[in-house]
mmCIF file of C-alpha atoms and ligand atoms in Angstrom:
data_model
loop_
_atom_site.group_PDB
_atom_site.id
_atom_site.type_symbol
_atom_site.label_atom_id
_atom_site.label_comp_id
_atom_site.label_asym_id
_atom_site.label_seq_id
_atom_site.Cartn_x
_atom_site.Cartn_y
_atom_site.Cartn_z
ATOM 1 C CA UNK G 1 -9.017 6.038 -19.879
ATOM 2 C CA UNK G 2 -6.854 2.918 -19.526
ATOM 3 C CA UNK G 3 -4.368 2.657 -16.682
ATOM 4 C CA UNK G 4 -1.777 -0.069 -16.253
ATOM 5 C CA UNK G 5 -1.862 -1.267 -12.649
ATOM 6 C CA UNK G 6 1.212 -3.260 -11.626
ATOM 7 C CA UNK G 7 0.564 -5.438 -8.576
ATOM 8 C CA UNK G 8 -3.120 -4.802 -9.213
ATOM 9 C CA UNK G 9 -4.493 -7.903 -7.517
ATOM 10 C CA UNK G 10 -2.556 -7.343 -4.299
ATOM 11 C CA UNK G 11 -4.098 -5.791 -1.210
ATOM 12 C CA UNK G 12 -4.097 -2.077 -2.065
ATOM 13 C CA UNK G 13 -4.126 -2.712 -5.827
ATOM 14 C CA UNK G 14 -7.347 -4.743 -5.743
ATOM 15 C CA UNK G 15 -9.225 -2.099 -3.745
ATOM 16 C CA UNK G 16 -7.902 0.596 -6.065
ATOM 17 C CA UNK G 17 -8.985 -1.351 -9.181
ATOM 18 C CA UNK G 18 -12.527 -1.442 -7.816
ATOM 19 C CA UNK G 19 -12.459 2.297 -7.145
ATOM 20 C CA UNK G 20 -11.087 2.863 -10.661
ATOM 21 C CA UNK G 21 -13.821 0.834 -12.323
ATOM 22 C CA UNK G 22 -16.411 2.721 -10.276
ATOM 23 C CA UNK G 23 -14.832 5.985 -11.456
ATOM 24 C CA UNK G 24 -14.992 4.885 -15.115
ATOM 25 C CA UNK G 25 -11.250 4.171 -15.424
ATOM 26 C CA UNK G 26 -10.228 0.865 -16.990
ATOM 27 C CA UNK G 27 -7.479 -0.997 -15.114
ATOM 28 C CA UNK G 28 -5.132 -3.249 -17.089
ATOM 29 C CA UNK G 29 -3.484 -5.435 -14.463
ATOM 30 C CA UNK G 30 0.011 -6.931 -14.431
ATOM 31 C CA UNK G 31 0.875 -9.141 -11.457
ATOM 32 C CA UNK G 32 3.304 -12.028 -10.997
ATOM 33 C CA UNK G 33 1.136 -13.630 -8.266
ATOM 34 C CA UNK G 34 4.077 -13.679 -5.841
ATOM 35 C CA UNK G 35 1.794 -12.329 -3.106
ATOM 36 C CA UNK G 36 -1.701 -12.617 -4.520
ATOM 37 C CA UNK G 37 -4.270 -15.059 -5.839
ATOM 38 C CA UNK G 38 -6.212 -15.153 -9.093
ATOM 39 C CA UNK G 39 -9.406 -15.468 -7.049
ATOM 40 C CA UNK G 40 -9.152 -11.711 -6.515
ATOM 41 C CA UNK G 41 -10.134 -11.216 -10.155
ATOM 42 C CA UNK G 42 -13.358 -13.178 -9.578
ATOM 43 C CA UNK G 43 -14.123 -11.026 -6.575
ATOM 44 C CA UNK G 44 -13.494 -7.792 -8.482
ATOM 45 C CA UNK G 45 -15.860 -9.083 -11.157
ATOM 46 C CA UNK G 46 -18.515 -9.959 -8.569
ATOM 47 C CA UNK G 47 -18.288 -6.478 -7.069
ATOM 48 C CA UNK G 48 -18.161 -4.439 -10.286
ATOM 49 C CA UNK G 49 -19.583 -6.776 -12.979
ATOM 50 C CA UNK G 50 -16.362 -6.146 -14.904
ATOM 51 C CA UNK G 51 -13.444 -8.544 -15.177
ATOM 52 C CA UNK G 52 -10.302 -6.473 -15.685
ATOM 53 C CA UNK G 53 -7.798 -7.424 -18.372
ATOM 54 C CA UNK G 54 -5.110 -9.403 -16.561
ATOM 55 C CA UNK G 55 -1.538 -10.245 -17.528
ATOM 56 C CA UNK G 56 0.398 -12.676 -15.390
ATOM 57 C CA UNK G 57 3.985 -11.493 -15.479
ATOM 58 C CA UNK G 58 6.784 -9.653 -13.801
ATOM 59 C CA UNK G 59 7.361 -5.936 -13.838
ATOM 60 C CA UNK G 60 11.050 -6.652 -14.487
ATOM 61 C CA UNK G 61 10.133 -8.302 -17.802
ATOM 62 C CA UNK G 62 10.473 -5.472 -20.300
ATOM 63 C CA UNK G 63 9.218 -7.554 -23.246
ATOM 64 C CA UNK G 64 6.013 -8.232 -21.358
ATOM 65 C CA UNK G 65 5.592 -4.546 -20.542
ATOM 66 C CA UNK G 66 6.323 -3.522 -24.133
ATOM 67 C CA UNK G 67 3.665 -5.998 -25.277
ATOM 68 C CA UNK G 68 1.070 -4.564 -22.872
ATOM 69 C CA UNK G 69 1.797 -1.010 -23.994
ATOM 70 C CA UNK G 70 1.510 -2.087 -27.630
ATOM 71 C CA UNK G 71 -1.821 -3.866 -27.054
ATOM 72 C CA UNK G 72 -3.526 -1.057 -25.117
ATOM 73 C CA UNK G 73 -3.662 2.695 -25.347
ATOM 74 C CA UNK G 74 -2.519 3.337 -21.814
ATOM 75 C CA UNK G 75 -2.475 6.866 -20.452
ATOM 76 C CA UNK G 76 -1.027 6.306 -16.966
ATOM 77 C CA UNK G 77 0.501 3.672 -14.727
ATOM 78 C CA UNK G 78 -0.106 2.976 -11.059
ATOM 79 C CA UNK G 79 2.880 1.064 -9.785
ATOM 80 C CA UNK G 80 2.043 -1.086 -6.750
ATOM 81 C CA UNK G 81 4.159 -4.147 -7.614
ATOM 82 C CA UNK G 82 6.885 -4.781 -5.087
ATOM 83 C CA UNK G 83 7.908 -6.651 -1.999
ATOM 84 C CA UNK G 84 6.820 -5.067 1.264
ATOM 85 C CA UNK G 85 8.016 -6.934 4.338
ATOM 86 C CA UNK G 86 10.466 -4.951 6.450
ATOM 87 C CA UNK G 87 11.778 -8.047 8.259
ATOM 88 C CA UNK G 88 12.215 -10.070 5.074
ATOM 89 C CA UNK G 89 14.031 -7.162 3.436
ATOM 90 C CA UNK G 90 16.713 -7.315 6.135
ATOM 91 C CA UNK G 91 17.308 -10.983 5.318
ATOM 92 C CA UNK G 92 16.990 -10.581 1.524
ATOM 93 C CA UNK G 93 18.210 -7.111 0.547
ATOM 94 C CA UNK G 94 19.234 -8.107 -2.994
ATOM 95 C CA UNK G 95 15.790 -9.514 -3.739
ATOM 96 C CA UNK G 96 14.191 -6.321 -2.415
ATOM 97 C CA UNK G 97 16.406 -3.981 -4.425
ATOM 98 C CA UNK G 98 15.977 -6.101 -7.539
ATOM 99 C CA UNK G 99 12.198 -6.261 -7.286
ATOM 100 C CA UNK G 100 11.468 -2.777 -5.995
ATOM 101 C CA UNK G 101 14.233 -0.675 -7.554
ATOM 102 C CA UNK G 102 15.099 -2.596 -10.712
ATOM 103 C CA UNK G 103 11.387 -3.299 -11.337
ATOM 104 C CA UNK G 104 10.639 0.435 -11.233
ATOM 105 C CA UNK G 105 13.493 1.222 -13.634
ATOM 106 C CA UNK G 106 12.442 -1.420 -16.161
ATOM 107 C CA UNK G 107 8.887 -0.078 -15.961
ATOM 108 C CA UNK G 108 10.004 3.533 -16.486
ATOM 109 C CA UNK G 109 12.102 2.501 -19.508
ATOM 110 C CA UNK G 110 9.215 0.656 -21.082
ATOM 111 C CA UNK G 111 6.895 3.605 -20.395
ATOM 112 C CA UNK G 112 9.310 6.007 -22.072
ATOM 113 C CA UNK G 113 9.583 3.695 -25.082
ATOM 114 C CA UNK G 114 5.787 3.645 -25.343
ATOM 115 C CA UNK G 115 5.473 7.405 -24.836
ATOM 116 C CA UNK G 116 3.570 7.001 -21.545
ATOM 117 C CA UNK G 117 4.812 9.597 -19.070
ATOM 118 C CA UNK G 118 2.381 9.516 -16.178
ATOM 119 C CA UNK G 119 3.055 7.315 -13.163
ATOM 120 C CA UNK G 120 1.692 7.084 -9.632
ATOM 121 C CA UNK G 121 4.136 5.280 -7.377
ATOM 122 C CA UNK G 122 3.382 3.474 -4.081
ATOM 123 C CA UNK G 123 5.861 5.002 -1.707
ATOM 124 C CA UNK G 124 5.744 4.789 2.032
ATOM 125 C CA UNK G 125 6.035 6.821 5.217
ATOM 126 C CA UNK G 126 9.126 4.707 5.910
ATOM 127 C CA UNK G 127 11.082 7.153 3.706
ATOM 128 C CA UNK G 128 10.839 9.620 6.623
ATOM 129 C CA UNK G 129 12.697 7.238 8.957
ATOM 130 C CA UNK G 130 12.335 8.186 12.646
ATOM 131 C CA UNK G 131 10.672 11.613 12.446
ATOM 132 C CA UNK G 132 11.879 14.408 14.718
ATOM 133 C CA UNK G 133 8.527 16.168 14.468
ATOM 134 C CA UNK G 134 4.951 14.976 14.036
ATOM 135 C CA UNK G 135 2.756 15.446 12.108
ATOM 136 C CA UNK G 136 5.074 14.654 9.207
ATOM 137 C CA UNK G 137 4.717 16.950 6.211
ATOM 138 C CA UNK G 138 5.905 16.175 2.701
ATOM 139 C CA UNK G 139 8.809 18.593 3.290
ATOM 140 C CA UNK G 140 10.109 16.646 6.276
ATOM 141 C CA UNK G 141 13.563 15.155 5.741
ATOM 142 C CA UNK G 142 13.685 11.787 3.998
ATOM 143 C CA UNK G 143 16.371 9.185 3.512
ATOM 144 C CA UNK G 144 17.292 8.180 7.069
ATOM 145 C CA UNK G 145 15.592 4.858 6.465
ATOM 146 C CA UNK G 146 16.098 2.006 8.891
ATOM 147 C CA UNK G 147 15.889 -1.080 6.641
ATOM 148 C CA UNK G 148 16.365 -2.240 3.020
ATOM 149 C CA UNK G 149 12.618 -2.069 2.278
ATOM 150 C CA UNK G 150 12.493 1.599 3.273
ATOM 151 C CA UNK G 151 15.700 2.270 1.358
ATOM 152 C CA UNK G 152 14.271 0.645 -1.766
ATOM 153 C CA UNK G 153 11.320 3.078 -1.634
ATOM 154 C CA UNK G 154 13.620 6.017 -0.993
ATOM 155 C CA UNK G 155 15.913 5.036 -3.883
ATOM 156 C CA UNK G 156 12.975 4.745 -6.291
ATOM 157 C CA UNK G 157 11.788 8.202 -5.192
ATOM 158 C CA UNK G 158 15.286 9.537 -5.973
ATOM 159 C CA UNK G 159 15.392 7.781 -9.361
ATOM 160 C CA UNK G 160 12.006 9.209 -10.312
ATOM 161 C CA UNK G 161 12.980 12.701 -9.104
ATOM 162 C CA UNK G 162 16.128 12.570 -11.248
ATOM 163 C CA UNK G 163 14.105 11.308 -14.206
ATOM 164 C CA UNK G 164 11.748 14.251 -13.818
ATOM 165 C CA UNK G 165 14.679 16.679 -13.577
ATOM 166 C CA UNK G 166 16.051 15.310 -16.841
ATOM 167 C CA UNK G 167 12.698 14.928 -18.639
ATOM 168 C CA UNK G 168 10.263 17.496 -17.221
ATOM 169 C CA UNK G 169 7.340 16.381 -19.370
ATOM 170 C CA UNK G 170 6.758 13.444 -17.025
ATOM 171 C CA UNK G 171 3.986 13.485 -14.444
ATOM 172 C CA UNK G 172 5.347 11.576 -11.466
ATOM 173 C CA UNK G 173 3.263 11.213 -8.328
ATOM 174 C CA UNK G 174 4.813 9.763 -5.203
ATOM 175 C CA UNK G 175 2.133 8.692 -2.728
ATOM 176 C CA UNK G 176 3.572 8.061 0.720
ATOM 177 C CA UNK G 177 1.154 5.732 2.440
ATOM 178 C CA UNK G 178 1.060 5.633 6.209
ATOM 179 C CA UNK G 179 -0.541 2.408 7.533
ATOM 180 C CA UNK G 180 -3.249 1.040 5.243
ATOM 181 C CA UNK G 181 -5.675 -1.329 6.996
ATOM 182 C CA UNK G 182 -9.282 -2.473 6.611
ATOM 183 C CA UNK G 183 -11.049 -4.163 3.745
ATOM 184 C CA UNK G 184 -13.806 -3.625 1.214
ATOM 185 C CA UNK G 185 -17.090 -3.341 3.173
ATOM 186 C CA UNK G 186 -18.522 -6.316 1.244
ATOM 187 C CA UNK G 187 -16.001 -8.622 2.946
ATOM 188 C CA UNK G 188 -15.117 -10.044 -0.483
ATOM 189 C CA UNK G 189 -11.622 -8.613 -0.728
ATOM 190 C CA UNK G 190 -9.089 -7.793 1.958
ATOM 191 C CA UNK G 191 -5.529 -8.297 3.092
ATOM 192 C CA UNK G 192 -4.339 -11.897 2.876
ATOM 193 C CA UNK G 193 -0.757 -12.096 4.149
ATOM 194 C CA UNK G 194 1.131 -15.308 3.434
ATOM 195 C CA UNK G 195 2.701 -16.803 6.575
ATOM 196 C CA UNK G 196 3.233 -14.637 9.633
ATOM 197 C CA UNK G 197 1.631 -11.198 9.159
ATOM 198 C CA UNK G 198 4.071 -8.277 9.347
ATOM 199 C CA UNK G 199 1.510 -5.661 10.203
ATOM 200 C CA UNK G 200 -0.629 -5.102 13.263
ATOM 201 C CA UNK G 201 -4.156 -5.272 11.848
ATOM 202 C CA UNK G 202 -3.915 -8.620 10.013
ATOM 203 C CA UNK G 203 -2.167 -10.019 13.079
ATOM 204 C CA UNK G 204 -5.011 -8.942 15.373
ATOM 205 C CA UNK G 205 -7.520 -10.298 12.855
ATOM 206 C CA UNK G 206 -5.818 -13.692 12.870
ATOM 207 C CA UNK G 207 -5.874 -13.755 16.689
ATOM 208 C CA UNK G 208 -9.595 -12.925 16.583
ATOM 209 C CA UNK G 209 -10.322 -15.741 14.145
ATOM 210 C CA UNK G 210 -8.259 -18.260 16.145
ATOM 211 C CA UNK G 211 -5.289 -18.637 13.768
ATOM 212 C CA UNK G 212 -2.882 -17.131 16.359
ATOM 213 C CA UNK G 213 -2.902 -17.490 20.156
ATOM 214 C CA UNK G 214 -2.183 -13.909 21.142
ATOM 215 C CA UNK G 215 -1.086 -10.526 19.844
ATOM 216 C CA UNK G 216 2.578 -9.768 20.431
ATOM 217 C CA UNK G 217 2.899 -6.088 21.428
ATOM 218 C CA UNK G 218 6.491 -4.954 20.954
ATOM 219 C CA UNK G 219 7.216 -2.435 23.697
ATOM 220 C CA UNK G 220 4.985 -0.610 26.174
ATOM 221 C CA UNK G 221 7.548 1.926 27.337
ATOM 222 C CA UNK G 222 7.530 4.387 24.451
ATOM 223 C CA UNK G 223 6.767 8.028 25.175
ATOM 224 C CA UNK G 224 3.220 7.739 23.817
ATOM 225 C CA UNK G 225 -0.330 7.857 25.132
ATOM 226 C CA UNK G 226 -0.171 4.341 26.657
ATOM 227 C CA UNK G 227 3.457 3.368 26.024
ATOM 228 C CA UNK G 228 2.766 1.352 22.875
ATOM 229 C CA UNK G 229 3.749 2.442 19.350
ATOM 230 C CA UNK G 230 1.554 5.001 17.608
ATOM 231 C CA UNK G 231 0.844 4.942 13.867
ATOM 232 C CA UNK G 232 -1.456 6.636 11.398
ATOM 233 C CA UNK G 233 -3.835 3.850 10.314
ATOM 234 C CA UNK G 234 -5.817 4.625 7.187
ATOM 235 C CA UNK G 235 -8.661 2.645 5.646
ATOM 236 C CA UNK G 236 -7.619 0.981 2.376
ATOM 237 C CA UNK G 237 -10.782 2.352 0.720
ATOM 238 C CA UNK G 238 -9.546 5.862 1.545
ATOM 239 C CA UNK G 239 -6.121 4.964 0.127
ATOM 240 C CA UNK G 240 -7.845 3.735 -3.044
ATOM 241 C CA UNK G 241 -9.798 6.999 -3.294
ATOM 242 C CA UNK G 242 -6.511 8.890 -2.913
ATOM 243 C CA UNK G 243 -5.236 7.193 -6.081
ATOM 244 C CA UNK G 244 -8.305 8.225 -8.051
ATOM 245 C CA UNK G 245 -7.871 11.823 -6.886
ATOM 246 C CA UNK G 246 -4.171 11.727 -7.821
ATOM 247 C CA UNK G 247 -4.883 10.270 -11.268
ATOM 248 C CA UNK G 248 -7.607 12.782 -12.017
ATOM 249 C CA UNK G 249 -6.021 15.914 -10.608
ATOM 250 C CA UNK G 250 -2.286 15.598 -11.171
ATOM 251 C CA UNK G 251 -2.013 12.488 -13.388
ATOM 252 C CA UNK G 252 -2.050 14.572 -16.536
ATOM 253 C CA UNK G 253 -0.025 17.518 -15.231
ATOM 254 C CA UNK G 254 3.708 17.414 -15.796
ATOM 255 C CA UNK G 255 5.457 17.667 -12.440
ATOM 256 C CA UNK G 256 6.848 15.802 -9.479
ATOM 257 C CA UNK G 257 3.886 15.541 -7.143
ATOM 258 C CA UNK G 258 4.368 14.227 -3.607
ATOM 259 C CA UNK G 259 1.567 13.498 -1.142
ATOM 260 C CA UNK G 260 1.100 11.783 2.184
ATOM 261 C CA UNK G 261 -1.863 9.439 2.363
ATOM 262 C CA UNK G 262 -2.804 9.294 6.033
ATOM 263 C CA UNK G 263 -5.601 10.422 8.337
ATOM 264 C CA UNK G 264 -3.540 12.894 10.347
ATOM 265 C CA UNK G 265 -4.335 11.004 13.551
ATOM 266 C CA UNK G 266 -2.035 8.690 15.486
ATOM 267 C CA UNK G 267 -3.442 5.585 17.199
ATOM 268 C CA UNK G 268 -1.666 3.265 19.613
ATOM 269 C CA UNK G 269 -1.463 -0.521 19.386
ATOM 270 C CA UNK G 270 -3.768 -0.851 22.387
ATOM 271 C CA UNK G 271 -6.302 1.590 20.913
ATOM 272 C CA UNK G 272 -6.370 -0.524 17.768
ATOM 273 C CA UNK G 273 -6.782 -3.682 19.837
ATOM 274 C CA UNK G 274 -9.747 -2.100 21.673
ATOM 275 C CA UNK G 275 -11.384 -1.087 18.388
ATOM 276 C CA UNK G 276 -10.958 -4.617 17.065
ATOM 277 C CA UNK G 277 -12.323 -6.202 20.268
ATOM 278 C CA UNK G 278 -15.392 -4.001 19.883
ATOM 279 C CA UNK G 279 -15.789 -5.062 16.249
ATOM 280 C CA UNK G 280 -15.517 -8.787 16.893
ATOM 281 C CA UNK G 281 -17.228 -8.790 20.287
ATOM 282 C CA UNK G 282 -14.415 -10.576 22.161
ATOM 283 C CA UNK G 283 -11.544 -9.577 24.384
ATOM 284 C CA UNK G 284 -8.373 -10.484 22.535
ATOM 285 C CA UNK G 285 -5.305 -11.861 24.348
ATOM 286 C CA UNK G 286 -1.999 -10.001 24.032
ATOM 287 C CA UNK G 287 1.495 -10.165 25.500
ATOM 288 C CA UNK G 288 3.948 -7.328 25.959
ATOM 289 C CA UNK G 289 7.345 -8.212 24.478
ATOM 290 C CA UNK G 290 10.550 -6.144 24.254
ATOM 291 C CA UNK G 291 10.781 -3.379 21.663
ATOM 292 C CA UNK G 292 11.785 -4.487 18.144
ATOM 293 C CA UNK G 293 14.989 -3.042 16.709
ATOM 294 C CA UNK G 294 14.235 -0.350 14.131
ATOM 295 C CA UNK G 295 10.683 0.381 15.343
ATOM 296 C CA UNK G 296 9.904 4.034 15.914
ATOM 297 C CA UNK G 297 7.725 5.401 18.738
ATOM 298 C CA UNK G 298 5.210 7.381 16.769
ATOM 299 C CA UNK G 299 4.379 8.700 13.377
ATOM 300 C CA UNK G 300 1.429 10.368 11.752
ATOM 301 C CA UNK G 301 0.855 12.416 8.646
ATOM 302 C CA UNK G 302 0.186 16.004 7.924
ATOM 303 C CA UNK G 303 -2.703 15.755 5.477
ATOM 304 C CA UNK G 304 -3.031 19.405 4.453
ATOM 305 C CA UNK G 305 -1.267 19.165 1.111
ATOM 306 C CA UNK G 306 -3.405 16.289 -0.174
ATOM 307 C CA UNK G 307 -6.523 18.024 1.114
ATOM 308 C CA UNK G 308 -5.659 21.316 -0.595
ATOM 309 C CA UNK G 309 -4.240 20.060 -3.868
ATOM 310 C CA UNK G 310 -6.078 16.771 -4.436
ATOM 311 C CA UNK G 311 -9.278 17.726 -2.613
ATOM 312 C CA UNK G 312 -8.940 14.385 -0.882
ATOM 313 C CA UNK G 313 -8.991 13.393 2.754
ATOM 314 C CA UNK G 314 -9.585 10.154 4.613
ATOM 315 C CA UNK G 315 -13.151 9.801 5.883
ATOM 316 C CA UNK G 316 -13.313 6.383 7.531
ATOM 317 C CA UNK G 317 -12.944 5.927 11.307
ATOM 318 C CA UNK G 318 -10.822 3.510 13.303
ATOM 319 C CA UNK G 319 -13.982 1.573 14.200
ATOM 320 C CA UNK G 320 -14.824 1.181 10.498
ATOM 321 C CA UNK G 321 -11.278 -0.030 9.807
ATOM 322 C CA UNK G 322 -11.661 -2.681 12.523
ATOM 323 C CA UNK G 323 -15.228 -3.642 11.564
ATOM 324 C CA UNK G 324 -14.388 -4.050 7.865
ATOM 325 C CA UNK G 325 -11.266 -6.090 8.645
ATOM 326 C CA UNK G 326 -13.294 -8.348 10.926
ATOM 327 C CA UNK G 327 -16.026 -8.718 8.312
ATOM 328 C CA UNK G 328 -13.401 -9.815 5.738
ATOM 329 C CA UNK G 329 -11.485 -12.080 8.118
ATOM 330 C CA UNK G 330 -14.538 -13.781 9.607
ATOM 331 C CA UNK G 331 -15.992 -14.470 6.153
ATOM 332 C CA UNK G 332 -12.586 -15.686 4.869
ATOM 333 C CA UNK G 333 -10.748 -17.177 7.878
ATOM 334 C CA UNK G 334 -7.974 -18.564 5.647
ATOM 335 C CA UNK G 335 -8.004 -15.581 3.285
ATOM 336 C CA UNK G 336 -8.246 -16.463 -0.405
ATOM 337 C CA UNK G 337 -7.151 -20.036 0.359
ATOM 338 C CA UNK G 338 -10.819 -20.601 1.226
ATOM 339 C CA UNK G 339 -11.761 -20.013 -2.430
HETATM 340 N N1 NAD T 1 0.424 -2.336 2.782
HETATM 341 C C1 NAD T 1 1.167 -1.404 3.357
HETATM 342 O O1 NAD T 1 1.174 -1.272 4.587
HETATM 343 C C2 NAD T 1 2.014 -0.465 2.529
HETATM 344 C C3 NAD T 1 2.510 0.713 3.106
HETATM 345 C C4 NAD T 1 3.298 1.554 2.336
HETATM 346 C C5 NAD T 1 3.602 1.229 1.008
HETATM 347 N N2 NAD T 1 3.118 0.065 0.492
HETATM 348 C C6 NAD T 1 3.471 -0.277 -0.894
HETATM 349 O O2 NAD T 1 2.290 -0.371 -1.656
HETATM 350 C C7 NAD T 1 2.422 -1.361 -2.666
HETATM 351 C C8 NAD T 1 1.271 -2.327 -2.573
HETATM 352 O O3 NAD T 1 1.259 -2.889 -1.269
HETATM 353 P P1 NAD T 1 0.232 -4.040 -0.881
HETATM 354 O O4 NAD T 1 0.039 -3.942 0.595
HETATM 355 O O5 NAD T 1 -0.938 -4.020 -1.765
HETATM 356 O O6 NAD T 1 1.157 -5.306 -1.174
HETATM 357 P P2 NAD T 1 0.751 -6.709 -1.828
HETATM 358 O O7 NAD T 1 1.914 -7.614 -1.624
HETATM 359 O O8 NAD T 1 -0.571 -7.145 -1.358
HETATM 360 O O9 NAD T 1 0.636 -6.309 -3.375
HETATM 361 C C9 NAD T 1 1.750 -6.243 -4.220
HETATM 362 C C10 NAD T 1 1.381 -7.010 -5.470
HETATM 363 O O10 NAD T 1 2.480 -6.941 -6.371
HETATM 364 C C11 NAD T 1 2.731 -8.227 -6.898
HETATM 365 N N3 NAD T 1 4.148 -8.230 -7.245
HETATM 366 C C12 NAD T 1 5.226 -8.212 -6.420
HETATM 367 N N4 NAD T 1 6.368 -8.172 -7.129
HETATM 368 C C13 NAD T 1 5.999 -8.146 -8.437
HETATM 369 C C14 NAD T 1 6.726 -8.105 -9.644
HETATM 370 N N5 NAD T 1 8.061 -8.081 -9.658
HETATM 371 N N6 NAD T 1 6.044 -8.097 -10.810
HETATM 372 C C15 NAD T 1 4.696 -8.129 -10.813
HETATM 373 N N7 NAD T 1 3.946 -8.179 -9.698
HETATM 374 C C16 NAD T 1 4.605 -8.180 -8.513
HETATM 375 C C17 NAD T 1 2.326 -9.200 -5.825
HETATM 376 O O11 NAD T 1 1.977 -10.483 -6.324
HETATM 377 C C18 NAD T 1 1.131 -8.497 -5.213
HETATM 378 O O12 NAD T 1 -0.064 -8.859 -5.858
HETATM 379 C C19 NAD T 1 3.792 -2.021 -2.447
HETATM 380 O O13 NAD T 1 4.715 -1.412 -3.327
HETATM 381 C C20 NAD T 1 4.109 -1.645 -1.009
HETATM 382 O O14 NAD T 1 5.501 -1.578 -0.779
HETATM 383 C C21 NAD T 1 2.332 -0.774 1.205
#
């Protein structure tokens, strides 16, 4: 089984490609390298002894997509390619809508032309906005997003839902990730943000390795266990396994399938910091700063639907997430720039 993986050498894509190869699924990767390095392909080869077919190109380039579909008998697509920084999306909304929304439409058109009607899309818990109730189930209201990035994910979900309503032979799976963190246990692949990290875990990792002076904690007066923000952190290897389950179980069934990928457990910023300090064996400096506009107090997933229908649940602990991130970061202090 061949699966086109857009954005396949990015953070989640690279871990998922390894899981695919291990599951006997052949990834065909398309990536424009806007947030990734070719060295990832070497690392995938080292870990699996297989070098995936790679196309350098943009998901908005329909000719390129048409070529890929004509050169390979592809049965499904996993669509990771997109821009993902909330802060940057506020400054560059047009770029975000063009890449994330237009890219998804071009891809869907090319798929239809090629007769490929199975897609797994990287959505996000941001589509739920500021939830009134936790845990958040797949039926919770969506759309009250707080930034252009979140809106771009919500809009793509709407486009795909309308496509399914019009053409019910499609199999469309929307995976709403909570907060993927961690790295492959080998330490060979991991998250390598360019510039200032947007997310907590890579930020802590860069403090631990000496690239940043301290962790900025935005707000300690939320109504949470210790006043800091609470999120549902999930190991990227569990996220990768969720894609394999989705491909195998619903990837060939016509339908609009929607699942949360989370652990079902909320963890605060300070709990994460403690887990990381334990992993790296040092106390890490942090400073409390004012809350950031648009940040929500807490959010975690209801995981029942994925458990029941995909027979999938996250198995890795917070300590494993911290230990694997530290293993990756300490072996690659400058990320893939060390290669
Ligand atoms: N990491 C998270 O916390 C998180 C949470 C929820 C959803 N997501 C979504 O999951 C997907 C993957 O996230 P990630 O963390 O692996 O991000 P990433 O930036 O590491 O990976 C995205 C990959 O897509 C590529 N890319 C971007 N635009 C492209 C385009 N137009 N054409 C071809 N390739 C393109 C990049 O070079 C990169 O390799 C994204 O769509 C993201 O929005 C991520």
